[in-house]
XYZ file of N, CA and C in Angstrom:
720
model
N 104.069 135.356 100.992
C 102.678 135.304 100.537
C 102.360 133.964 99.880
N 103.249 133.556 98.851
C 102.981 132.545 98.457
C 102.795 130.949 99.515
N 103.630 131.012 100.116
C 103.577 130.041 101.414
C 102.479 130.108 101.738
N 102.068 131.115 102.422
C 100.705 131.804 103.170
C 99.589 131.058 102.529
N 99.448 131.544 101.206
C 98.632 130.620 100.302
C 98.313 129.471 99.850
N 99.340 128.988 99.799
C 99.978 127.200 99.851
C 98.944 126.492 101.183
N 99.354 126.903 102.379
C 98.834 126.782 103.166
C 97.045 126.836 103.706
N 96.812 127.919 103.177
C 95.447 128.470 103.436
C 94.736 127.381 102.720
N 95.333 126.815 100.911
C 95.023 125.926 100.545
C 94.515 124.566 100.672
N 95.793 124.227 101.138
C 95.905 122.917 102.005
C 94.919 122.312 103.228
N 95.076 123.441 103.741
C 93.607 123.853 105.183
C 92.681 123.613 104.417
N 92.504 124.449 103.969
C 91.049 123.989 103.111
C 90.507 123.131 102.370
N 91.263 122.083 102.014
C 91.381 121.036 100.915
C 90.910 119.931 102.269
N 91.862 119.983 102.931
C 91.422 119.366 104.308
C 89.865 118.796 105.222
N 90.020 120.503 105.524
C 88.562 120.919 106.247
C 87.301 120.142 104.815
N 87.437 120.590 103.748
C 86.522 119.776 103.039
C 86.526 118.220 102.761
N 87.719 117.585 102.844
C 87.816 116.345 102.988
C 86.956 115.667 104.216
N 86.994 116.457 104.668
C 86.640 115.813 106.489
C 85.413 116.002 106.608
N 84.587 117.120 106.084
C 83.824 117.752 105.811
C 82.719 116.590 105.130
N 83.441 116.056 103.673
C 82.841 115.496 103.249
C 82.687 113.967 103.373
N 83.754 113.686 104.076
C 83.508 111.997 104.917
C 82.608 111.728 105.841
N 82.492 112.775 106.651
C 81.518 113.016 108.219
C 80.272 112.807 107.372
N 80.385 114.024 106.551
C 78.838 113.910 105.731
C 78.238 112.839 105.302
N 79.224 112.220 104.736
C 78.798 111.120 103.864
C 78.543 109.639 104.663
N 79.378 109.571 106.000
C 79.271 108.725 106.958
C 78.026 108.962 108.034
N 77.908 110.084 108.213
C 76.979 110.072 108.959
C 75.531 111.057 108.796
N 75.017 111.353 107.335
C 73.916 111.696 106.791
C 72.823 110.917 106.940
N 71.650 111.185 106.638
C 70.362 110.390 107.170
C 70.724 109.014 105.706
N 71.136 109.206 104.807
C 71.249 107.932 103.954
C 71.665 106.782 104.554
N 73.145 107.106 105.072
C 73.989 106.579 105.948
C 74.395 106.192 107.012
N 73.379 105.371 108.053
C 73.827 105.280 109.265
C 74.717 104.566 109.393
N 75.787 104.852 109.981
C 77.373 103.871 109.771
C 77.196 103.411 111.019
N 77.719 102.084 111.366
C 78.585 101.122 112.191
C 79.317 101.475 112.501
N 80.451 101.569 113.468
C 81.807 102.300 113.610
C 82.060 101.057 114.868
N 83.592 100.549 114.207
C 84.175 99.895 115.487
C 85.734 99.569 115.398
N 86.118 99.550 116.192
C 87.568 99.464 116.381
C 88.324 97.949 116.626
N 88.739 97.167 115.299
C 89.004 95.688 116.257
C 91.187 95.614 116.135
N 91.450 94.711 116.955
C 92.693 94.236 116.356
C 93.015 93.097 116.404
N 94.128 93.016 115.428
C 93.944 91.493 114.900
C 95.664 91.100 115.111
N 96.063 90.050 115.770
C 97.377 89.145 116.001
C 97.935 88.112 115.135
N 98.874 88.015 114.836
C 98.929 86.495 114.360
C 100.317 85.839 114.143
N 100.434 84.675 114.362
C 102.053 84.334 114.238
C 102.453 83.139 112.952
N 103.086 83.445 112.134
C 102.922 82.912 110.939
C 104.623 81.816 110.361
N 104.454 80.524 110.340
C 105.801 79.970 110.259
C 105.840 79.455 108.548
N 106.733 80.024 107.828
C 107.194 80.006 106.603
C 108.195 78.588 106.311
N 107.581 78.071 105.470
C 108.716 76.844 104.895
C 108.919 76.863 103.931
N 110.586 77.338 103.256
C 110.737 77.264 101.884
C 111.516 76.138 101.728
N 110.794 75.224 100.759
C 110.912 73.798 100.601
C 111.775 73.993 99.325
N 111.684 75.071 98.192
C 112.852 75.281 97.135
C 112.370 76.720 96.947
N 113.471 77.198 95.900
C 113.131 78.501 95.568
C 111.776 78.792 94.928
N 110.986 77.850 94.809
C 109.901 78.382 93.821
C 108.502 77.685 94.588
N 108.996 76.996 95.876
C 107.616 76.940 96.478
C 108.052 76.961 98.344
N 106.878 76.840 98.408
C 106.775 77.611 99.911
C 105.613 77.456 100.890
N 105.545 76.672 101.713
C 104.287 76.277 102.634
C 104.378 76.944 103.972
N 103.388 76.698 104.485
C 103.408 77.269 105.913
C 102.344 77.468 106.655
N 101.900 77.814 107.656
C 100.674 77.681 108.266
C 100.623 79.135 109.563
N 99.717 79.115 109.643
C 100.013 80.550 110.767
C 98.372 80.324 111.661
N 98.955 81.318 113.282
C 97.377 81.488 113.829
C 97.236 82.932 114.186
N 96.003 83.190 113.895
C 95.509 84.597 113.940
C 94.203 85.030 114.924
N 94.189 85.392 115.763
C 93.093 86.157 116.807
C 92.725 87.488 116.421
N 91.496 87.673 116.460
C 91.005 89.075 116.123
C 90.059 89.372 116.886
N 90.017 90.492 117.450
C 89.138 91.165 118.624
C 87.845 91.830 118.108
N 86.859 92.199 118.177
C 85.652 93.149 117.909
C 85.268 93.853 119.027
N 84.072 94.617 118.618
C 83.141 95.271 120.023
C 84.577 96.102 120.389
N 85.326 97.008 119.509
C 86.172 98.005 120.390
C 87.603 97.145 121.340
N 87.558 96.044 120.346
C 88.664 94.766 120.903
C 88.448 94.689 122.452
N 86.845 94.679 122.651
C 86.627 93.741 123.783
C 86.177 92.327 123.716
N 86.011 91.716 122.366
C 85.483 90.897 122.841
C 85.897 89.953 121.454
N 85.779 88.434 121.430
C 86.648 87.743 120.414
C 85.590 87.943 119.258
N 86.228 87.943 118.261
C 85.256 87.492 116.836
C 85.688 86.898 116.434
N 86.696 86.233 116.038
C 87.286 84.844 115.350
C 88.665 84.198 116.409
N 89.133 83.391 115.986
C 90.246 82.673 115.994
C 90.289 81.426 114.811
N 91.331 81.446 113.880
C 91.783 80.267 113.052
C 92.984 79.886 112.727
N 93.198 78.893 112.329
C 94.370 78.020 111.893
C 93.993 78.071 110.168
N 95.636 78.764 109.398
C 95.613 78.714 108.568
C 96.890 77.774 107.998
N 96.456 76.962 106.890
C 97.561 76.353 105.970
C 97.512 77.116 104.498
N 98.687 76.878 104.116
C 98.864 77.806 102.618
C 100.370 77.284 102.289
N 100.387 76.935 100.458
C 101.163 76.699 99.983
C 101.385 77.375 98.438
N 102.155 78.137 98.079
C 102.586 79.204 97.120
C 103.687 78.572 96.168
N 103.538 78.750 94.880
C 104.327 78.031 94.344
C 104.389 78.921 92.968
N 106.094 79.284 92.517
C 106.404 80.517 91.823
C 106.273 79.858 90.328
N 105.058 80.070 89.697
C 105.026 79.930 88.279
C 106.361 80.094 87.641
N 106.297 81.436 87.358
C 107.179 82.482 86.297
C 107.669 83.314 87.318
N 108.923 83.850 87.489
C 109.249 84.751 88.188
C 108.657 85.860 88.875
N 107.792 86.461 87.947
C 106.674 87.294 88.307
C 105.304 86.685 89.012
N 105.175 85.838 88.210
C 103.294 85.066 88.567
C 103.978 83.898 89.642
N 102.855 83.947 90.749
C 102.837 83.081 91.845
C 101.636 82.196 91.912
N 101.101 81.203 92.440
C 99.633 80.454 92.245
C 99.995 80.039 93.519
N 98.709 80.187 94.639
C 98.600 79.964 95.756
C 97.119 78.832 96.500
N 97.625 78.346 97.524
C 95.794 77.826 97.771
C 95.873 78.204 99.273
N 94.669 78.296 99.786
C 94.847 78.391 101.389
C 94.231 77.446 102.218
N 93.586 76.710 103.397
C 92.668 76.032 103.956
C 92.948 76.249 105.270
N 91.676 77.197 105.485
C 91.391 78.012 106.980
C 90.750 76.841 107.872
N 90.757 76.918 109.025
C 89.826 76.209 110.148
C 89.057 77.563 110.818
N 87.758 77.753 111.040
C 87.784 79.034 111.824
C 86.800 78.590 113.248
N 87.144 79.274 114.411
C 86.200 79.075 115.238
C 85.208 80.996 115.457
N 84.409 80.975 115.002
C 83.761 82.271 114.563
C 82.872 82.278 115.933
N 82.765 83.714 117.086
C 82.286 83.842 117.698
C 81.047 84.722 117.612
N 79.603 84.357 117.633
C 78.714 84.695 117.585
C 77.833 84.868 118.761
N 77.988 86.652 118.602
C 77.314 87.241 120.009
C 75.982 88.006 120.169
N 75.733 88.296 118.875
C 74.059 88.557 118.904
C 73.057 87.543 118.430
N 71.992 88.018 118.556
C 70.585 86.750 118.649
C 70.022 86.123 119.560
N 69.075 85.695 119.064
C 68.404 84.998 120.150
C 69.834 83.438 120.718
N 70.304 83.115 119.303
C 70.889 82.025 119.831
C 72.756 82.367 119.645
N 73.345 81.931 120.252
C 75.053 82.774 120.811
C 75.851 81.282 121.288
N 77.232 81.291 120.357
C 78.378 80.883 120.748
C 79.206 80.196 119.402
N 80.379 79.691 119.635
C 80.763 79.886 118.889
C 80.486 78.608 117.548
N 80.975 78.998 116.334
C 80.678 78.388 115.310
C 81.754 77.972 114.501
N 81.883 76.965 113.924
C 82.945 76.055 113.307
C 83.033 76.620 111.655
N 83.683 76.895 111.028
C 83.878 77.000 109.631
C 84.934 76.747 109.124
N 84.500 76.634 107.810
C 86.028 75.820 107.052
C 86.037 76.854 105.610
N 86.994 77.241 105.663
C 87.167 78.170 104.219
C 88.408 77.517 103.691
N 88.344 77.432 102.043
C 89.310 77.017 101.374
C 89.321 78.323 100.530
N 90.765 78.602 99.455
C 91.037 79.859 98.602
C 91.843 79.401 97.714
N 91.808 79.697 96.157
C 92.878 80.028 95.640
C 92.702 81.511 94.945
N 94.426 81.327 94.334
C 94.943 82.979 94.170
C 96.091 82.602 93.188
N 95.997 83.974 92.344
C 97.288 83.806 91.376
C 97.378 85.083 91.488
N 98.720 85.729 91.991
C 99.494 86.699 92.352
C 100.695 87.347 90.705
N 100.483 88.315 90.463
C 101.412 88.944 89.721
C 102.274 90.116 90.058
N 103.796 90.447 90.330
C 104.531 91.233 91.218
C 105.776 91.863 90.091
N 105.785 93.447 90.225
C 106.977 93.683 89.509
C 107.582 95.112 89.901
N 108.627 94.967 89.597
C 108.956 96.558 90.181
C 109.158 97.482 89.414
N 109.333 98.946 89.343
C 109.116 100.370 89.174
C 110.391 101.098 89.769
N 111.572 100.887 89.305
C 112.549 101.577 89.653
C 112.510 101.168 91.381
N 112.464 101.805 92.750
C 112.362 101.160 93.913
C 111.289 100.576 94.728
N 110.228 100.995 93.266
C 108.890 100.664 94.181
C 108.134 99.265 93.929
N 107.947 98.467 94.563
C 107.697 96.762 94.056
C 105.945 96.533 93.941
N 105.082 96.228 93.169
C 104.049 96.574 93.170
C 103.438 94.848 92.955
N 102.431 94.698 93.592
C 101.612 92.964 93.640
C 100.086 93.403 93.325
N 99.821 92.600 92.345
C 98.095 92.415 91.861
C 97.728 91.183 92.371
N 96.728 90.891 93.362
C 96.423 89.086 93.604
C 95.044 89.099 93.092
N 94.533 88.156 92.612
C 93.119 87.782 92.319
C 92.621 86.359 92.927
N 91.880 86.744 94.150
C 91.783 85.196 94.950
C 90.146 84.720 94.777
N 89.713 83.481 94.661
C 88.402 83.149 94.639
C 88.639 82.088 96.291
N 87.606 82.562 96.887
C 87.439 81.414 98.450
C 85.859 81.081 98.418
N 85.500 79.933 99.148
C 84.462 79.871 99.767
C 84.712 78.955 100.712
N 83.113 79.920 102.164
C 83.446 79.252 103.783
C 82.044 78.855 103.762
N 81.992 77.886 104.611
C 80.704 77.383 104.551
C 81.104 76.870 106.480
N 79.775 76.837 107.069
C 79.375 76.196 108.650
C 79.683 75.221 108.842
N 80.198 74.131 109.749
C 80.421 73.216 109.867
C 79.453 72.665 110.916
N 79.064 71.395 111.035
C 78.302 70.575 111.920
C 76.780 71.029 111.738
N 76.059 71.583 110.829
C 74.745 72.110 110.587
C 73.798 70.511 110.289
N 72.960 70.457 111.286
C 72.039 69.196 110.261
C 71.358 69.299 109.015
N 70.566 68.508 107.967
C 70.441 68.327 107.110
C 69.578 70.101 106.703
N 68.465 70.114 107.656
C 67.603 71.196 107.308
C 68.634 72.530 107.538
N 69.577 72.966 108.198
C 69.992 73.850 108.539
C 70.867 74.451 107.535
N 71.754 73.749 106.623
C 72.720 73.367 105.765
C 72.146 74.554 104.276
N 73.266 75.567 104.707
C 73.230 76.317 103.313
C 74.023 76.336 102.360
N 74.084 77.146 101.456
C 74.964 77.649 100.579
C 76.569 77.711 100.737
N 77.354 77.406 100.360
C 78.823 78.435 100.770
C 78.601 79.695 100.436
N 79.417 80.724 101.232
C 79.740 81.839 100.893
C 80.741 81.594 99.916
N 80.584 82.108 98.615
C 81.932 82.492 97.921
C 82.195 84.189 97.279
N 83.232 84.573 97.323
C 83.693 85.526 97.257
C 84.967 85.801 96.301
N 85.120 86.951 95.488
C 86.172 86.968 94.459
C 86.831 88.357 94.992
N 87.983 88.243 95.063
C 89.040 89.319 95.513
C 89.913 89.808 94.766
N 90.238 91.138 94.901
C 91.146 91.932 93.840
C 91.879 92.819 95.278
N 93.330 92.145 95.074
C 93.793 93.497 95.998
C 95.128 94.128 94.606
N 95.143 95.232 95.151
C 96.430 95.857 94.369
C 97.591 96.638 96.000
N 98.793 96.316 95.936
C 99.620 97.006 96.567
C 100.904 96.730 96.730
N 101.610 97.785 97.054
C 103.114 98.292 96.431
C 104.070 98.333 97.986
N 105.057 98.381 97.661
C 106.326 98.356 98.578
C 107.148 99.437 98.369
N 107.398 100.499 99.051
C 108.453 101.514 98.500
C 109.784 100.942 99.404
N 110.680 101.095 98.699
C 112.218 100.568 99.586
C 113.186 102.013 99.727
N 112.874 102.350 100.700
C 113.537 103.847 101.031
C 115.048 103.699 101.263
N 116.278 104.124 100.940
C 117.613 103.720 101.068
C 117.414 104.272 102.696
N 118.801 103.069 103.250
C 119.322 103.151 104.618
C 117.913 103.449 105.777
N 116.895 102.543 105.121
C 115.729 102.888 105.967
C 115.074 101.007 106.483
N 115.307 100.217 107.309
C 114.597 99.770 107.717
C 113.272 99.438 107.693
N 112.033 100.445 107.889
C 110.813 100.613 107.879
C 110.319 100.772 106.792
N 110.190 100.023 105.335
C 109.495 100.512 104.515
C 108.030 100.842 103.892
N 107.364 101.913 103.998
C 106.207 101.822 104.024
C 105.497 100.866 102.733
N 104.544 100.328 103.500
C 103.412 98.920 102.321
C 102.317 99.052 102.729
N 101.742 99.621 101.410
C 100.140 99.678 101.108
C 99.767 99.175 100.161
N 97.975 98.711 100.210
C 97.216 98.139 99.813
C 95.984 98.769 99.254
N 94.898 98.335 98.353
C 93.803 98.124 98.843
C 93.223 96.937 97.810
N 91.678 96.735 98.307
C 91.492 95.592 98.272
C 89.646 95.584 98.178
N 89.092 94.503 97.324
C 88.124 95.012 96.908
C 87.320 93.710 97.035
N 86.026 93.049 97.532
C 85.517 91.798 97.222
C 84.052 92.090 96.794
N 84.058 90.595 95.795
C 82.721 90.922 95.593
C 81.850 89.086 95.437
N 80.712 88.875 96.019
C 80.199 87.998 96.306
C 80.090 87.239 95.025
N 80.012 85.834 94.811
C 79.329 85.099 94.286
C 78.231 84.365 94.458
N 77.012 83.894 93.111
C 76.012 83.631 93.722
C 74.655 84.070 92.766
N 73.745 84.002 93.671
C 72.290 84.315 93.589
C 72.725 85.908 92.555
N 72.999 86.439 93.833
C 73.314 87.941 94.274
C 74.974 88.432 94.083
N 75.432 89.267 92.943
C 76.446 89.014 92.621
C 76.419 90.513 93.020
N 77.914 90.902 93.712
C 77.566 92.415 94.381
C 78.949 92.784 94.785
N 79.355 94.016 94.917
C 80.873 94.032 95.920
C 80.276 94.658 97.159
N 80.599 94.072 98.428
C 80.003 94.065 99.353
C 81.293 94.482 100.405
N 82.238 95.042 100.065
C 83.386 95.528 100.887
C 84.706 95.687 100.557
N 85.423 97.074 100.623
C 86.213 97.588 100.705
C 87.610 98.082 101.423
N 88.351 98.013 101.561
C 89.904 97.549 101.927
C 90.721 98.219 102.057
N 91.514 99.243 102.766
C 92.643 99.986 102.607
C 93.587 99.672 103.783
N 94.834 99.042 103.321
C 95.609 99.212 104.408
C 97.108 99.939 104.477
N 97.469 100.822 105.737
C 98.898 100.976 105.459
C 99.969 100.453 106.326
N 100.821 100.457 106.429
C 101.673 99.377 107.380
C 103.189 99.207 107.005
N 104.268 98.475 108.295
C 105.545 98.084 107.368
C 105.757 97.025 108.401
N 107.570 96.745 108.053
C 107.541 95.523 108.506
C 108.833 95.514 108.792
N 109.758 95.455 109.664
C 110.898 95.132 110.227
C 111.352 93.886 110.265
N 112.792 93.333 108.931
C 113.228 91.789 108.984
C 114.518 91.979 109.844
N 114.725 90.552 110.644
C 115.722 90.818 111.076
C 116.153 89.031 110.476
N 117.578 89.018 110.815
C 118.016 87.783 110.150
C 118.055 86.370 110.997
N 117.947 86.593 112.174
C 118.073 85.542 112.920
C 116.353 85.381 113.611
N 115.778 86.661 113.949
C 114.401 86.184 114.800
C 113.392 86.139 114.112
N 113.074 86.673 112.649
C 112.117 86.879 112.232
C 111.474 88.274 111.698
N 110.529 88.544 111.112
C 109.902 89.884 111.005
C 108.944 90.199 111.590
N 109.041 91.697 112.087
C 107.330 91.690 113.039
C 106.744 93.034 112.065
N 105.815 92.626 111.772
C 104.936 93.975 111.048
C 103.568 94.373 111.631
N 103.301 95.839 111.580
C 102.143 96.566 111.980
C 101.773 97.122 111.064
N 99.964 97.086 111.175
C 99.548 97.759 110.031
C 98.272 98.375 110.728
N 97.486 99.281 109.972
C 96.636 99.960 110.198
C 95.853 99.907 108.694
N 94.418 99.367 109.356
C 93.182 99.011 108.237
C 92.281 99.403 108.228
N 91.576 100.253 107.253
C 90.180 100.549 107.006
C 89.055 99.948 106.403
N 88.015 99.111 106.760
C 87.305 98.475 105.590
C 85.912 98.923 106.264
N 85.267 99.050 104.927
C 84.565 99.848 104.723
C 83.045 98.630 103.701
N 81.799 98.408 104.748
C 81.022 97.582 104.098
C 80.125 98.330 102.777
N 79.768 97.937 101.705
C 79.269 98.384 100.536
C 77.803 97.790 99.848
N 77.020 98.582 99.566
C 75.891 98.516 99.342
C 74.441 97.805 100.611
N 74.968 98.365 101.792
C 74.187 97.438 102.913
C 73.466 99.046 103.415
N 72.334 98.958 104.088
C 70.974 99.241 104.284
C 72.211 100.225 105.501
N 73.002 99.724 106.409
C 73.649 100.068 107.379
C 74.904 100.149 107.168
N 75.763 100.617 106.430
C 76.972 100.101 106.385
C 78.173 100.746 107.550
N 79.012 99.798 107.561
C 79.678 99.468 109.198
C 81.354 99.702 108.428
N 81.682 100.708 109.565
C 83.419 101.391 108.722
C 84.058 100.632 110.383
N 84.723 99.644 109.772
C 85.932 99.385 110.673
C 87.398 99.702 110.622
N 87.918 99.977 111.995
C 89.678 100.396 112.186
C 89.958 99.516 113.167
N 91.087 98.902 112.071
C 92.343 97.794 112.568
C 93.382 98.305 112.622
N 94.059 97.814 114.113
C 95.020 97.909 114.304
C 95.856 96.389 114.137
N 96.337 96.069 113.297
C 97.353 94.880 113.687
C 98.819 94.556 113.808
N 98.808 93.446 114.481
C 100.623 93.172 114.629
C 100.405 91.841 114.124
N 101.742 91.391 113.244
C 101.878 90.119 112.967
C 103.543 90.021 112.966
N 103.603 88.352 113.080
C 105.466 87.906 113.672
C 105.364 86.804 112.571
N 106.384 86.405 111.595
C 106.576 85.604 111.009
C 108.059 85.062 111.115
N 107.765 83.997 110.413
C 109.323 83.127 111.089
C 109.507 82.161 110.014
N 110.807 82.076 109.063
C 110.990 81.408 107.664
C 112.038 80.641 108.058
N 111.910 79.331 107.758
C 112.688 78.384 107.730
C 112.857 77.890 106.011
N 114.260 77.737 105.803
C 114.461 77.503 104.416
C 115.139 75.619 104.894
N 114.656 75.079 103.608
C 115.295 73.401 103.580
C 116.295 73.352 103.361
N 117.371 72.908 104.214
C 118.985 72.604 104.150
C 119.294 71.802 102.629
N 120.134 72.370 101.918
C 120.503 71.662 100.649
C 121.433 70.683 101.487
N 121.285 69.590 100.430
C 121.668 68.053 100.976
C 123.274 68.515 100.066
């Protein structure tokens, strides 16, 4: 009986969960966006000493139900370990951003720069990271009249690492929170990801993840699911 109940519970805890997402996604308040993209990328690591670390990576990401491109960029990034715990990072994106609605269509040049100061500690097996990043991207090649603002944006992600014994696959989640700078100061999107990552010692690590983000305070807001794969590859500097 008790099982029985356990169960009946559970069902039901469920059915109202689902219940109340549908609702809330797709009520007359709410007309949601819904699309499916995935995102690639191959990322080469240089540890120049133990306490810093450069590297650059490229990343493709699909839209429209990963038919069709929405970005491609070249990223540089260099990380450098304060305090054992605290990390301070910068990034400098190139992006080629594909633009497919409007009257006017193709693609567009942008340049985003970031920094970030990362804090990481562990919990008996579980390893937990706070980052706080400020970026702004702005258009490239716009003439004088065309020429706006940067976008800037302030980021809060929080997420943890569990290290399961004699397990390979350890599950790593996130989430992740931004909010605009500006005129209009707002959080305008939401973040959940779960995922792991397989190292091996000679080829590299390949990790998959699965992402939910979710747009915030918009007239329409648009719930996207990512699927991604990423391959990274660390080269450490030969001590002389």
């Amino acid at each position: 009986k008790m099982r029985t109940q356990h169960k009946n519970i559970g069902l039901t805890l469920l059915l109202f969960i689902g219940y109340s997402l549908s609702t809330w996604a797709q009520s007359g308040k709410y007309i949601t966006v819904r699309d499916f993209e995935t995102w690639t990328s191959a990322t080469l690591n240089y540890k120049y000493s133990k306490k810093l670390k450069i590297g650059i990576s490229q990343e493709l990401r699909l839209k429209d139900n990963s038919s069709a491109v929405d970005k491609y960029f070249t990223n540089g990034f260099a990380e450098y370990k304060l305090l054992k715990p605290v990390r301070l990072g910068a990034e400098l994106r190139y992006i080629r951003l594909n633009d497919n609605e409007g009257n006017v269509q193709g693609y567009e040049n942008h340049l985003r720069y970031a920094f970030y100061t990362s804090f990481q500690h562990k919990v008996s097996r579980l390893s937990l990271k706070y980052r706080l990043q400020f970026q702004s991207q702005n258009e490239l090649g716009l003439d004088v009249s065309q020429q706006t603002f940067p976008t800037q944006k302030l980021r809060l992600k929080i997420g943890g690492d569990y290290n399961i014994r004699k397990w390979k696959l350890d599950p790593r989640v996130s989430m992740e929170i931004f909010r605009t700078l500006g005129d209009v100061n707002d959080f305008t999107k939401f973040r959940a990801t779960i995922g792991t990552k397989h190292n091996t010692k000679k080829a590299g690590a390949i990790g998959v993840f699965y992402r939910l983000e979710r747009d915030l305070n918009e007239q329409y807001p648009k719930t996207t699911n990512v699927l991604g794969l990423n391959y990274q590859f660390t080269v450490k500097r030969k001590k002389k």
